[in-house]
Short mmCIF file of C-alpha atoms in Angstrom, two decimals:
data_model
loop_
_atom_site.label_atom_id
_atom_site.label_comp_id
_atom_site.label_asym_id
_atom_site.label_seq_id
_atom_site.Cartn_x
_atom_site.Cartn_y
_atom_site.Cartn_z
CA MET A 1 0.00 0.00 0.00
CA ILE A 2 1.30 3.44 -0.95
CA SER A 3 1.64 5.80 2.00
CA LEU A 4 1.97 9.56 2.21
CA ALA A 5 5.59 9.04 3.29
CA ASP A 6 6.26 7.22 0.02
CA ILE A 7 4.72 10.04 -1.99
CA TYR A 8 6.64 12.70 -0.08
CA ALA A 9 9.94 10.85 -0.56
CA MET A 10 9.41 10.68 -4.33
CA LEU A 11 7.82 14.12 -4.65
CA PRO A 12 10.56 15.67 -6.85
CA VAL A 13 10.15 12.84 -9.36
CA ILE A 14 6.36 13.04 -9.24
CA VAL A 15 6.51 16.79 -9.85
CA MET A 16 8.73 16.28 -12.91
CA LEU A 17 6.40 13.65 -14.33
CA VAL A 18 3.25 15.71 -13.79
CA TRP A 19 4.95 18.85 -15.07
CA GLY A 20 5.97 17.08 -18.27
CA MET A 21 2.34 16.16 -18.91
CA LEU A 22 1.30 19.72 -18.09
CA VAL A 23 3.72 21.06 -20.69
CA LEU A 24 2.18 18.72 -23.27
CA LEU A 25 -1.33 19.95 -22.46
CA VAL A 26 -0.32 23.61 -22.56
CA ASP A 27 1.42 23.05 -25.88
CA LEU A 28 -1.93 22.09 -27.42
CA ALA A 29 -3.27 25.57 -26.71
CA VAL A 30 -0.14 27.52 -27.70
CA PRO A 31 -0.11 28.75 -31.32
CA ALA A 32 2.84 28.04 -33.60
CA GLY A 33 5.63 30.56 -33.20
CA ARG A 34 5.00 31.01 -29.47
CA LYS A 35 6.29 27.69 -28.17
CA GLY A 36 8.67 29.60 -25.92
CA ILE A 37 5.84 29.69 -23.39
CA THR A 38 6.31 25.96 -22.85
CA ALA A 39 10.00 26.60 -22.17
CA VAL A 40 9.10 29.05 -19.41
CA ILE A 41 6.70 26.55 -17.86
CA ALA A 42 9.41 23.86 -18.02
CA VAL A 43 11.86 26.14 -16.20
CA VAL A 44 9.31 26.75 -13.43
CA GLY A 45 8.83 23.02 -12.99
CA LEU A 46 12.58 22.37 -12.91
CA ALA A 47 13.10 25.11 -10.32
CA PHE A 48 10.23 23.79 -8.18
CA SER A 49 11.63 20.26 -8.29
CA MET A 50 15.08 21.61 -7.44
CA GLY A 51 13.68 23.22 -4.30
CA LEU A 52 11.98 19.98 -3.26
CA THR A 53 15.20 18.06 -3.90
CA LEU A 54 17.31 20.39 -1.77
CA ALA A 55 14.73 20.08 1.02
CA GLN A 56 15.47 16.35 1.13
CA MET A 57 19.14 16.84 2.01
CA ALA A 58 18.57 16.40 5.73
CA GLN A 59 15.66 13.96 5.39
CA PRO A 60 16.89 10.51 4.27
CA ALA A 61 14.13 7.98 3.75
CA ILE A 62 13.23 4.61 2.29
CA ALA A 63 10.13 4.46 0.09
CA PHE A 64 7.93 1.85 -1.57
CA ASN A 65 9.06 -1.04 0.62
CA GLY A 66 12.72 -0.40 -0.03
CA MET A 67 12.51 -0.10 -3.82
CA ALA A 68 13.60 3.54 -3.64
CA VAL A 69 15.97 5.28 -1.26
CA VAL A 70 16.35 9.01 -0.62
CA ASP A 71 19.88 9.76 0.54
CA GLY A 72 22.65 12.27 -0.03
CA PHE A 73 23.84 10.38 -3.09
CA ALA A 74 20.44 10.77 -4.79
CA VAL A 75 20.10 14.42 -3.81
CA PHE A 76 23.56 15.31 -5.15
CA LEU A 77 22.86 13.64 -8.48
CA ASN A 78 19.36 15.08 -8.78
CA VAL A 79 20.78 18.58 -8.42
CA ILE A 80 23.07 17.79 -11.37
CA PHE A 81 20.16 16.41 -13.43
CA LEU A 82 17.91 19.41 -12.75
CA ALA A 83 20.69 21.93 -13.35
CA SER A 84 21.45 20.17 -16.64
CA GLY A 85 17.78 20.44 -17.52
CA LEU A 86 17.76 24.18 -16.83
CA ALA A 87 20.84 24.60 -19.00
CA GLY A 88 19.25 22.43 -21.71
CA VAL A 89 16.18 24.69 -21.84
CA ALA A 90 18.39 27.79 -21.96
CA LEU A 91 20.41 26.39 -24.86
CA ALA A 92 17.34 25.24 -26.78
CA TYR A 93 15.17 28.35 -26.37
CA ASP A 94 16.73 30.38 -29.20
CA TYR A 95 18.36 27.46 -31.03
CA ASN A 96 15.04 25.75 -31.75
CA ARG A 97 13.61 28.87 -33.31
CA ARG A 98 16.71 29.44 -35.45
CA MET A 99 16.73 25.88 -36.69
CA GLY A 100 12.97 25.54 -37.22
CA LEU A 101 12.59 23.12 -34.31
CA ASP A 102 10.23 25.22 -32.22
CA ARG A 103 8.07 22.32 -31.06
CA GLY A 104 6.44 22.20 -27.66
CA GLU A 105 7.01 18.49 -27.18
CA PHE A 106 10.74 19.19 -27.01
CA TYR A 107 10.51 20.48 -23.43
CA ALA A 108 8.06 17.81 -22.34
CA LEU A 109 10.43 15.10 -23.56
CA LEU A 110 13.27 16.83 -21.74
CA LEU A 111 11.29 16.73 -18.48
CA PHE A 112 10.36 13.07 -18.96
CA SER A 113 14.01 12.17 -19.50
CA ILE A 114 14.99 14.04 -16.33
CA THR A 115 12.26 12.11 -14.49
CA GLY A 116 13.96 8.87 -15.50
CA MET A 117 17.36 10.17 -14.42
CA MET A 118 16.05 11.18 -11.01
CA LEU A 119 14.32 7.83 -10.58
CA MET A 120 17.63 6.16 -11.42
CA SER A 121 19.37 7.97 -8.57
CA TYR A 122 16.66 6.84 -6.11
CA ALA A 123 16.53 3.26 -7.39
CA ASN A 124 17.26 0.55 -4.82
CA ASP A 125 15.99 -2.37 -6.87
CA LEU A 126 17.13 -3.77 -10.21
CA ILE A 127 13.59 -3.61 -11.60
CA VAL A 128 13.32 0.10 -10.75
CA ILE A 129 16.75 0.66 -12.31
CA PHE A 130 15.55 -0.91 -15.56
CA LEU A 131 12.34 1.15 -15.59
CA ALA A 132 14.32 4.32 -14.90
CA LEU A 133 16.76 3.44 -17.68
CA GLU A 134 13.92 3.15 -20.19
CA LEU A 135 12.20 6.31 -18.98
CA LEU A 136 15.34 8.40 -19.38
CA SER A 137 16.36 6.80 -22.68
CA ILE A 138 13.18 6.77 -24.80
CA PRO A 139 12.72 10.59 -24.73
CA LEU A 140 16.39 10.97 -25.66
CA TYR A 141 15.91 8.72 -28.69
CA ILE A 142 13.11 11.01 -29.85
CA LEU A 143 14.99 14.22 -29.04
CA SER A 144 18.00 13.01 -31.02
CA ALA A 145 15.81 12.67 -34.12
CA ILE A 146 13.60 15.71 -33.51
CA ALA A 147 15.36 17.82 -36.18
CA ARG A 148 13.53 15.92 -38.90
CA PRO A 149 13.79 15.95 -41.89
CA ASN A 150 17.52 16.50 -41.27
CA PRO A 151 19.03 13.13 -42.26
CA ARG A 152 21.85 13.41 -39.71
CA SER A 153 19.37 13.88 -36.89
CA GLU A 154 17.18 11.02 -38.08
CA GLU A 155 20.25 8.79 -38.38
CA ALA A 156 21.36 9.78 -34.86
CA GLY A 157 17.96 8.95 -33.41
CA LEU A 158 17.79 5.60 -35.19
CA LYS A 159 21.30 4.56 -34.16
CA TYR A 160 20.73 5.62 -30.59
CA PHE A 161 17.41 3.78 -30.49
CA LEU A 162 18.71 0.52 -31.96
CA LEU A 163 21.87 0.35 -29.86
CA GLY A 164 20.07 1.69 -26.79
CA THR A 165 17.42 -1.00 -26.88
CA PHE A 166 20.14 -3.58 -27.46
CA SER A 167 21.94 -2.41 -24.31
CA SER A 168 18.67 -2.40 -22.37
CA ALA A 169 18.29 -6.07 -23.24
CA PHE A 170 21.66 -6.71 -21.59
CA VAL A 171 20.46 -4.97 -18.43
CA LEU A 172 17.22 -6.93 -18.39
CA TYR A 173 18.92 -10.26 -19.00
CA GLY A 174 21.56 -9.46 -16.37
CA THR A 175 18.80 -8.68 -13.89
CA ALA A 176 17.14 -12.03 -14.66
CA LEU A 177 20.40 -13.91 -14.10
CA ILE A 178 21.10 -12.14 -10.82
CA PHE A 179 17.58 -12.96 -9.69
CA GLY A 180 18.19 -16.56 -10.68
CA ALA A 181 21.37 -16.65 -8.60
CA THR A 182 20.07 -14.85 -5.51
CA ALA A 183 16.24 -14.96 -5.74
CA ARG A 184 16.27 -11.20 -5.03
CA THR A 185 16.12 -8.03 -7.10
CA ASP A 186 16.36 -5.47 -4.29
CA LEU A 187 19.97 -4.35 -3.78
CA PRO A 188 20.14 -4.89 0.03
CA GLY A 189 18.55 -8.32 -0.47
CA ILE A 190 21.18 -9.28 -3.03
CA VAL A 191 23.93 -8.35 -0.55
CA ALA A 192 22.25 -10.39 2.19
CA SER A 193 21.90 -13.41 -0.10
CA LEU A 194 25.66 -13.46 -0.73
CA SER A 195 26.23 -14.55 2.88
CA ALA A 196 24.74 -17.93 1.89
CA PRO A 197 25.89 -20.21 -0.96
CA VAL A 198 24.78 -18.84 -4.34
CA ASN A 199 25.31 -19.78 -7.96
CA LEU A 200 28.47 -17.68 -8.38
CA PRO A 201 29.00 -18.23 -12.13
CA LEU A 202 25.41 -17.15 -12.80
CA LEU A 203 25.88 -14.10 -10.57
CA LEU A 204 29.10 -13.11 -12.34
CA VAL A 205 27.53 -13.42 -15.78
CA GLY A 206 24.57 -11.30 -14.61
CA ALA A 207 26.92 -8.64 -13.22
CA ALA A 208 28.89 -8.64 -16.47
CA LEU A 209 25.71 -8.10 -18.50
CA LEU A 210 24.72 -5.19 -16.26
CA LEU A 211 28.17 -3.71 -16.77
CA VAL A 212 27.74 -3.94 -20.54
CA GLY A 213 24.34 -2.22 -20.41
CA PHE A 214 25.49 0.59 -18.15
CA GLY A 215 28.76 0.85 -20.09
CA PHE A 216 26.73 1.77 -23.15
CA LYS A 217 24.93 4.51 -21.25
CA VAL A 218 28.16 6.10 -19.98
CA ALA A 219 29.90 5.61 -23.38
CA ALA A 220 32.70 3.39 -22.10
CA VAL A 221 34.92 1.58 -24.60
CA PRO A 222 34.11 -0.79 -26.29
CA PHE A 223 30.44 0.20 -25.93
CA HIS A 224 31.02 3.72 -27.25
CA MET A 225 30.47 3.33 -31.00
CA TRP A 226 27.15 5.17 -30.99
CA THR A 227 28.53 8.29 -29.32
CA PRO A 228 30.27 10.25 -32.13
CA ASP A 229 27.43 9.84 -34.65
CA VAL A 230 24.67 10.61 -32.13
CA TYR A 231 26.52 13.61 -30.68
CA GLN A 232 27.12 15.00 -34.17
CA GLY A 233 23.67 14.33 -35.59
CA ALA A 234 21.44 15.29 -32.65
CA PRO A 235 20.53 18.96 -32.10
CA SER A 236 23.34 20.57 -30.08
CA PRO A 237 21.19 21.45 -27.01
CA VAL A 238 20.09 17.81 -26.84
CA THR A 239 23.68 16.63 -27.13
CA GLY A 240 24.83 19.01 -24.41
CA PHE A 241 22.09 17.86 -22.05
CA MET A 242 22.68 14.20 -22.90
CA SER A 243 26.44 14.44 -22.41
CA VAL A 244 25.88 15.29 -18.75
CA GLY A 245 22.51 13.84 -17.75
CA ALA A 246 22.69 10.42 -19.39
CA LYS A 247 26.29 9.91 -18.30
CA ALA A 248 25.58 10.86 -14.69
CA ALA A 249 22.53 8.56 -14.63
CA GLY A 250 24.59 5.67 -15.95
CA PHE A 251 27.22 6.18 -13.26
CA ALA A 252 24.49 6.46 -10.63
CA ALA A 253 23.25 3.00 -11.61
CA LEU A 254 26.78 1.59 -11.70
CA MET A 255 27.55 2.94 -8.25
CA ARG A 256 24.26 1.78 -6.75
CA VAL A 257 24.63 -1.76 -8.10
CA PHE A 258 28.32 -2.43 -7.64
CA ALA A 259 28.81 -0.52 -4.39
CA THR A 260 25.56 -1.56 -2.71
CA ALA A 261 24.64 -4.97 -4.09
CA LEU A 262 27.77 -6.67 -5.38
CA PRO A 263 30.76 -5.93 -3.12
CA GLY A 264 31.21 -9.66 -2.60
CA ILE A 265 32.38 -10.25 -6.19
CA ALA A 266 34.89 -7.38 -6.20
CA ALA A 267 37.94 -9.59 -6.67
CA ASP A 268 36.42 -11.12 -9.80
CA ILE A 269 35.27 -7.95 -11.49
CA THR A 270 37.99 -5.42 -10.58
CA PRO A 271 40.36 -6.44 -13.42
CA VAL A 272 37.52 -5.84 -15.87
CA LEU A 273 36.84 -2.37 -14.43
CA TRP A 274 40.57 -1.56 -14.56
CA ALA A 275 40.75 -2.56 -18.22
CA LEU A 276 37.58 -0.63 -19.10
CA ALA A 277 38.88 2.54 -17.45
CA ALA A 278 42.29 2.34 -19.10
CA LEU A 279 40.92 1.45 -22.55
CA THR A 280 38.28 4.19 -22.41
CA MET A 281 40.81 6.88 -21.48
CA ILE A 282 43.24 5.81 -24.20
CA VAL A 283 40.76 5.34 -27.06
CA GLY A 284 38.74 8.48 -26.31
CA ASN A 285 41.74 10.78 -26.13
CA VAL A 286 43.72 9.31 -29.01
CA ILE A 287 40.85 9.37 -31.53
CA ALA A 288 39.82 12.88 -30.44
CA VAL A 289 43.19 14.18 -31.68
CA GLY A 290 42.19 13.72 -35.32
CA GLN A 291 38.74 15.35 -35.13
CA ASN A 292 37.98 18.61 -36.96
CA ASN A 293 34.29 18.72 -36.14
CA ILE A 294 33.80 20.27 -32.69
CA LYS A 295 30.82 18.02 -31.89
CA ARG A 296 32.73 14.84 -32.72
CA MET A 297 35.72 16.10 -30.77
CA LEU A 298 33.52 16.68 -27.71
CA ALA A 299 31.99 13.24 -28.27
CA TYR A 300 35.36 11.51 -28.01
CA SER A 301 36.20 13.84 -25.13
CA SER A 302 33.06 12.58 -23.38
CA ILE A 303 34.24 9.01 -23.91
CA ALA A 304 37.62 9.85 -22.40
CA HIS A 305 36.03 11.45 -19.35
CA ALA A 306 33.95 8.33 -18.82
CA GLY A 307 37.27 6.53 -18.49
CA TYR A 308 38.45 8.94 -15.83
CA MET A 309 35.22 8.46 -13.90
CA LEU A 310 35.57 4.68 -14.09
CA MET A 311 38.77 5.05 -12.08
CA ALA A 312 36.57 5.63 -9.03
CA PHE A 313 35.32 2.04 -9.28
CA VAL A 314 38.71 0.35 -9.25
CA PRO A 315 39.27 0.55 -5.45
CA TYR A 316 36.15 -1.60 -5.37
CA GLY A 317 38.69 -4.42 -5.67
CA ASN A 318 39.75 -3.82 -2.08
CA GLY A 319 36.39 -5.11 -0.88
CA ALA A 320 34.14 -2.05 -1.21
CA VAL A 321 34.01 1.28 -2.92
CA THR A 322 35.57 3.66 -0.42
CA ARG A 323 34.07 6.91 0.78
CA ASP A 324 36.72 8.89 -1.07
CA ALA A 325 36.07 6.96 -4.29
CA VAL A 326 32.37 7.80 -4.36
CA ALA A 327 33.04 11.39 -3.30
CA SER A 328 35.63 11.72 -6.06
CA LEU A 329 33.17 10.43 -8.64
CA LEU A 330 30.43 12.84 -7.53
CA PHE A 331 32.86 15.77 -7.47
CA TYR A 332 34.10 14.92 -10.96
CA LEU A 333 30.54 14.65 -12.26
CA ALA A 334 29.82 18.15 -10.94
CA ALA A 335 33.01 19.53 -12.49
CA TYR A 336 32.26 17.81 -15.79
CA ALA A 337 28.67 19.10 -15.78
CA PHE A 338 29.71 22.76 -15.48
CA THR A 339 32.48 22.36 -18.05
CA SER A 340 30.56 20.34 -20.63
CA LEU A 341 27.37 22.40 -20.51
CA GLY A 342 29.40 25.59 -20.87
CA ALA A 343 31.33 24.23 -23.84
CA TRP A 344 28.13 23.14 -25.56
CA ALA A 345 26.70 26.61 -24.97
CA VAL A 346 29.53 28.05 -27.08
CA VAL A 347 28.91 25.40 -29.75
CA VAL A 348 25.20 26.31 -29.83
CA ALA A 349 26.04 30.02 -30.17
CA LEU A 350 28.25 29.46 -33.21
CA GLU A 351 26.27 26.75 -34.98
CA GLY A 352 24.37 27.90 -38.04
CA LYS A 353 21.97 26.25 -40.41
CA GLU A 354 23.21 23.50 -42.71
CA GLY A 355 25.89 22.57 -40.17
CA THR A 356 28.00 25.71 -40.47
CA GLY A 357 30.16 26.83 -37.57
CA LEU A 358 30.91 23.29 -36.39
CA GLN A 359 34.41 22.88 -37.78
CA ILE A 360 37.20 23.82 -35.39
CA PRO A 361 38.94 26.05 -38.02
CA GLU A 362 35.69 28.07 -38.14
CA TYR A 363 36.46 29.18 -34.57
CA ALA A 364 39.32 31.28 -35.93
CA GLY A 365 39.05 34.89 -34.80
CA LEU A 366 36.55 34.17 -32.02
CA GLY A 367 38.78 35.74 -29.37
CA ARG A 368 38.82 39.05 -31.21
CA LYS A 369 35.22 39.19 -32.37
CA TYR A 370 33.31 37.53 -29.49
CA PRO A 371 35.47 37.64 -26.35
CA TRP A 372 32.48 36.85 -24.10
CA LEU A 373 32.33 33.46 -25.81
CA ALA A 374 36.04 32.90 -26.36
CA ILE A 375 37.15 33.50 -22.76
CA PRO A 376 34.66 30.98 -21.30
CA MET A 377 35.68 28.49 -24.01
CA VAL A 378 39.33 28.82 -22.97
CA ILE A 379 38.30 28.10 -19.38
CA PHE A 380 36.34 25.02 -20.46
CA MET A 381 39.21 23.66 -22.55
CA LEU A 382 41.62 24.11 -19.63
CA SER A 383 39.15 22.45 -17.27
CA PHE A 384 38.68 19.48 -19.61
CA THR A 385 42.46 19.11 -19.73
CA GLY A 386 42.81 19.38 -15.96
CA ILE A 387 44.92 22.54 -15.81
CA PRO A 388 44.60 24.81 -12.73
CA PRO A 389 42.96 27.03 -11.72
CA THR A 390 39.91 25.15 -12.98
CA LEU A 391 37.47 22.72 -11.41
CA GLY A 392 38.60 20.01 -13.81
CA PHE A 393 42.05 20.05 -12.18
CA TRP A 394 40.59 19.22 -8.77
CA GLY A 395 38.30 16.59 -10.28
CA LYS A 396 41.25 14.71 -11.77
CA PHE A 397 43.34 15.28 -8.66
CA TYR A 398 40.77 13.56 -6.43
CA LEU A 399 40.26 10.68 -8.89
CA PHE A 400 44.00 10.09 -9.34
CA ARG A 401 44.50 10.25 -5.58
CA THR A 402 41.79 7.65 -5.09
CA ALA A 403 43.47 5.31 -7.58
CA VAL A 404 46.90 5.73 -5.98
CA GLN A 405 45.55 5.21 -2.45
CA GLY A 406 43.79 2.07 -3.65
CA GLY A 407 47.07 0.65 -4.95
CA TYR A 408 46.46 1.33 -8.65
CA SER A 409 49.22 3.83 -9.44
CA SER A 410 49.55 2.41 -12.96
CA LEU A 411 45.97 3.44 -13.74
CA ALA A 412 46.61 6.92 -12.38
CA LEU A 413 49.71 7.12 -14.61
CA ILE A 414 47.60 6.18 -17.65
CA GLY A 415 45.15 8.92 -16.67
CA LEU A 416 47.97 11.44 -16.40
CA LEU A 417 49.51 10.51 -19.76
CA THR A 418 46.16 10.57 -21.57
CA SER A 419 45.47 13.99 -20.03
CA LEU A 420 48.68 15.19 -21.67
CA VAL A 421 47.41 13.83 -24.99
CA SER A 422 44.10 15.64 -24.49
CA ALA A 423 45.94 18.94 -24.08
CA TYR A 424 46.72 18.85 -27.81
CA TYR A 425 43.16 18.81 -29.11
CA TYR A 426 41.73 21.04 -26.38
CA LEU A 427 44.40 23.73 -26.75
CA ARG A 428 44.08 23.46 -30.54
CA VAL A 429 40.67 25.11 -30.16
CA VAL A 430 42.29 27.92 -28.17
CA VAL A 431 44.97 28.39 -30.84
CA PHE A 432 42.36 28.83 -33.55
CA MET A 433 40.31 31.26 -31.45
CA TYR A 434 43.25 33.56 -30.65
CA PHE A 435 46.03 32.91 -33.16
CA ARG A 436 44.20 32.42 -36.45
CA ALA A 437 42.39 35.07 -38.47
CA GLY A 438 38.73 34.54 -39.21
CA GLU A 439 35.22 35.95 -39.11
CA PRO A 440 33.03 33.59 -37.06
CA VAL A 441 29.32 34.30 -36.85
CA SER A 442 27.48 33.99 -33.53
CA ALA A 443 23.75 33.92 -32.94
CA ARG A 444 22.37 36.61 -30.68
CA SER A 445 21.13 34.53 -27.79
CA PRO A 446 21.46 36.09 -24.34
CA TRP A 447 20.47 32.84 -22.58
CA VAL A 448 23.23 30.91 -24.32
CA VAL A 449 25.82 33.53 -23.43
CA PHE A 450 24.48 33.61 -19.87
CA THR A 451 24.88 29.83 -19.61
CA ALA A 452 28.45 29.98 -20.92
CA VAL A 453 29.48 32.83 -18.61
CA VAL A 454 27.86 31.37 -15.49
CA SER A 455 29.40 27.96 -16.17
CA ALA A 456 32.84 29.51 -16.67
CA ALA A 457 32.50 31.52 -13.46
CA ALA A 458 31.49 28.37 -11.56
CA VAL A 459 34.48 26.45 -12.96
CA ILE A 460 36.88 29.13 -11.73
CA ILE A 461 35.26 30.10 -8.42
CA LEU A 462 34.67 26.53 -7.28
CA SER A 463 38.25 25.65 -8.19
CA LEU A 464 39.46 28.34 -5.79
CA LEU A 465 37.15 26.99 -3.07
CA PRO A 466 36.79 23.26 -3.82
CA THR A 467 36.45 22.09 -0.22
CA PRO A 468 32.72 22.83 0.27
CA LEU A 469 31.78 20.93 -2.90
CA PHE A 470 34.00 17.96 -2.02
CA THR A 471 32.65 17.97 1.54
CA TRP A 472 29.11 17.85 0.17
CA ALA A 473 30.11 14.98 -2.13
CA THR A 474 31.61 13.14 0.86
CA GLN A 475 28.50 13.64 2.98
CA ALA A 476 26.40 12.45 0.04
CA LEU A 477 27.30 8.90 1.03
CA LEU A 478 24.91 8.94 3.99
CA ARG A 479 22.18 6.34 3.69
CA PRO A 480 19.14 5.79 5.87
CA GLN A 481 19.27 2.76 8.15
#
């Protein structure tokens, strides 16, 4: 039976779901050319849900008979999801009108996807994780193809849909195998079942299938093949939102499952996690070097950053994911969110119809003509690389420290060397902006510029005062008993 306590615990998710349906209904009454009204309504809903989420910080709870858990981990991630949603609306508001995509369902789909992401952070049961995965993914498939009849957008949506459903099948089959091995789907129940004899081979195969499914969502190598084409073909505001929200949701599921439910198989799965992290960092950074299209470059950059984040899971081999490992992951996700959303804001500002403004050489002269875009872009490129004084430096510092403390100095060394490789293609953008002559054209969009400037300010200010954010990430490990 559903109680008021259950409803209150899940209120931010319920608000997002209801608000998405409200946006759809309002869109029916809004005439063509005035779809911006739905964007305003979406922002109100996101802000309202943000307030409800922050109110849960000091009120941990378990809801729906343990299928959902409200803790600091969920609150931290939900703030990232909602902030990404606000940035996504800001980036899309003018872009959609310029590109002829001013459709009210855009914002409703965005809210539905955020609903799935938030549900993923609360999930304490493999069945809920699967439902959340589908709820966050299906709207993204549609949003990727929403620029119809643009063939690149349609191709991106189709590829994302086909490979996404394929990965969902891995998650579902992995869940079935874990249930077969333990007779439980709730994460605490799976942990408890490991104290008794279980079918270990079946459990390991189930865990491996879950890792494949979640690896697709976070764009880890070798499950990354969809990323460059989808990032390039989807509308840029969708790509920017997806690069942060979908990745953070995938890592939320990984951390919930492997830190909460499967610490007992750490010795068996740690070598796989080590190899995934190393391979993802190497492949993402090396292939990004040869990219001329800014969207494809950021796609391979996103793959590389997934590799850095996977480093947080390697100390799992010592028996459990440590407090510092989870805190480092959350901190890095926050740093990556500010940096990635800001970089995509600059991409949105310079993108024109027919795909103009997306080649890196077309950024030539940006520093002279549009300094309010060029300066933030420099900050984002430095943060991606991990150069101080940026938030990206502290993110990599905490992750590398976690790997070294866990006894995996070789993985930290790979991370350091691949960061040096990344400096080439990130700083190449800076060279074109300031040391090459050109006449770039930027759209007049105050919300896009506002997003870029605020993100850049956050990257710098939080890098000068990183302790409060890292402390919050550390306290985000609290779970109700």
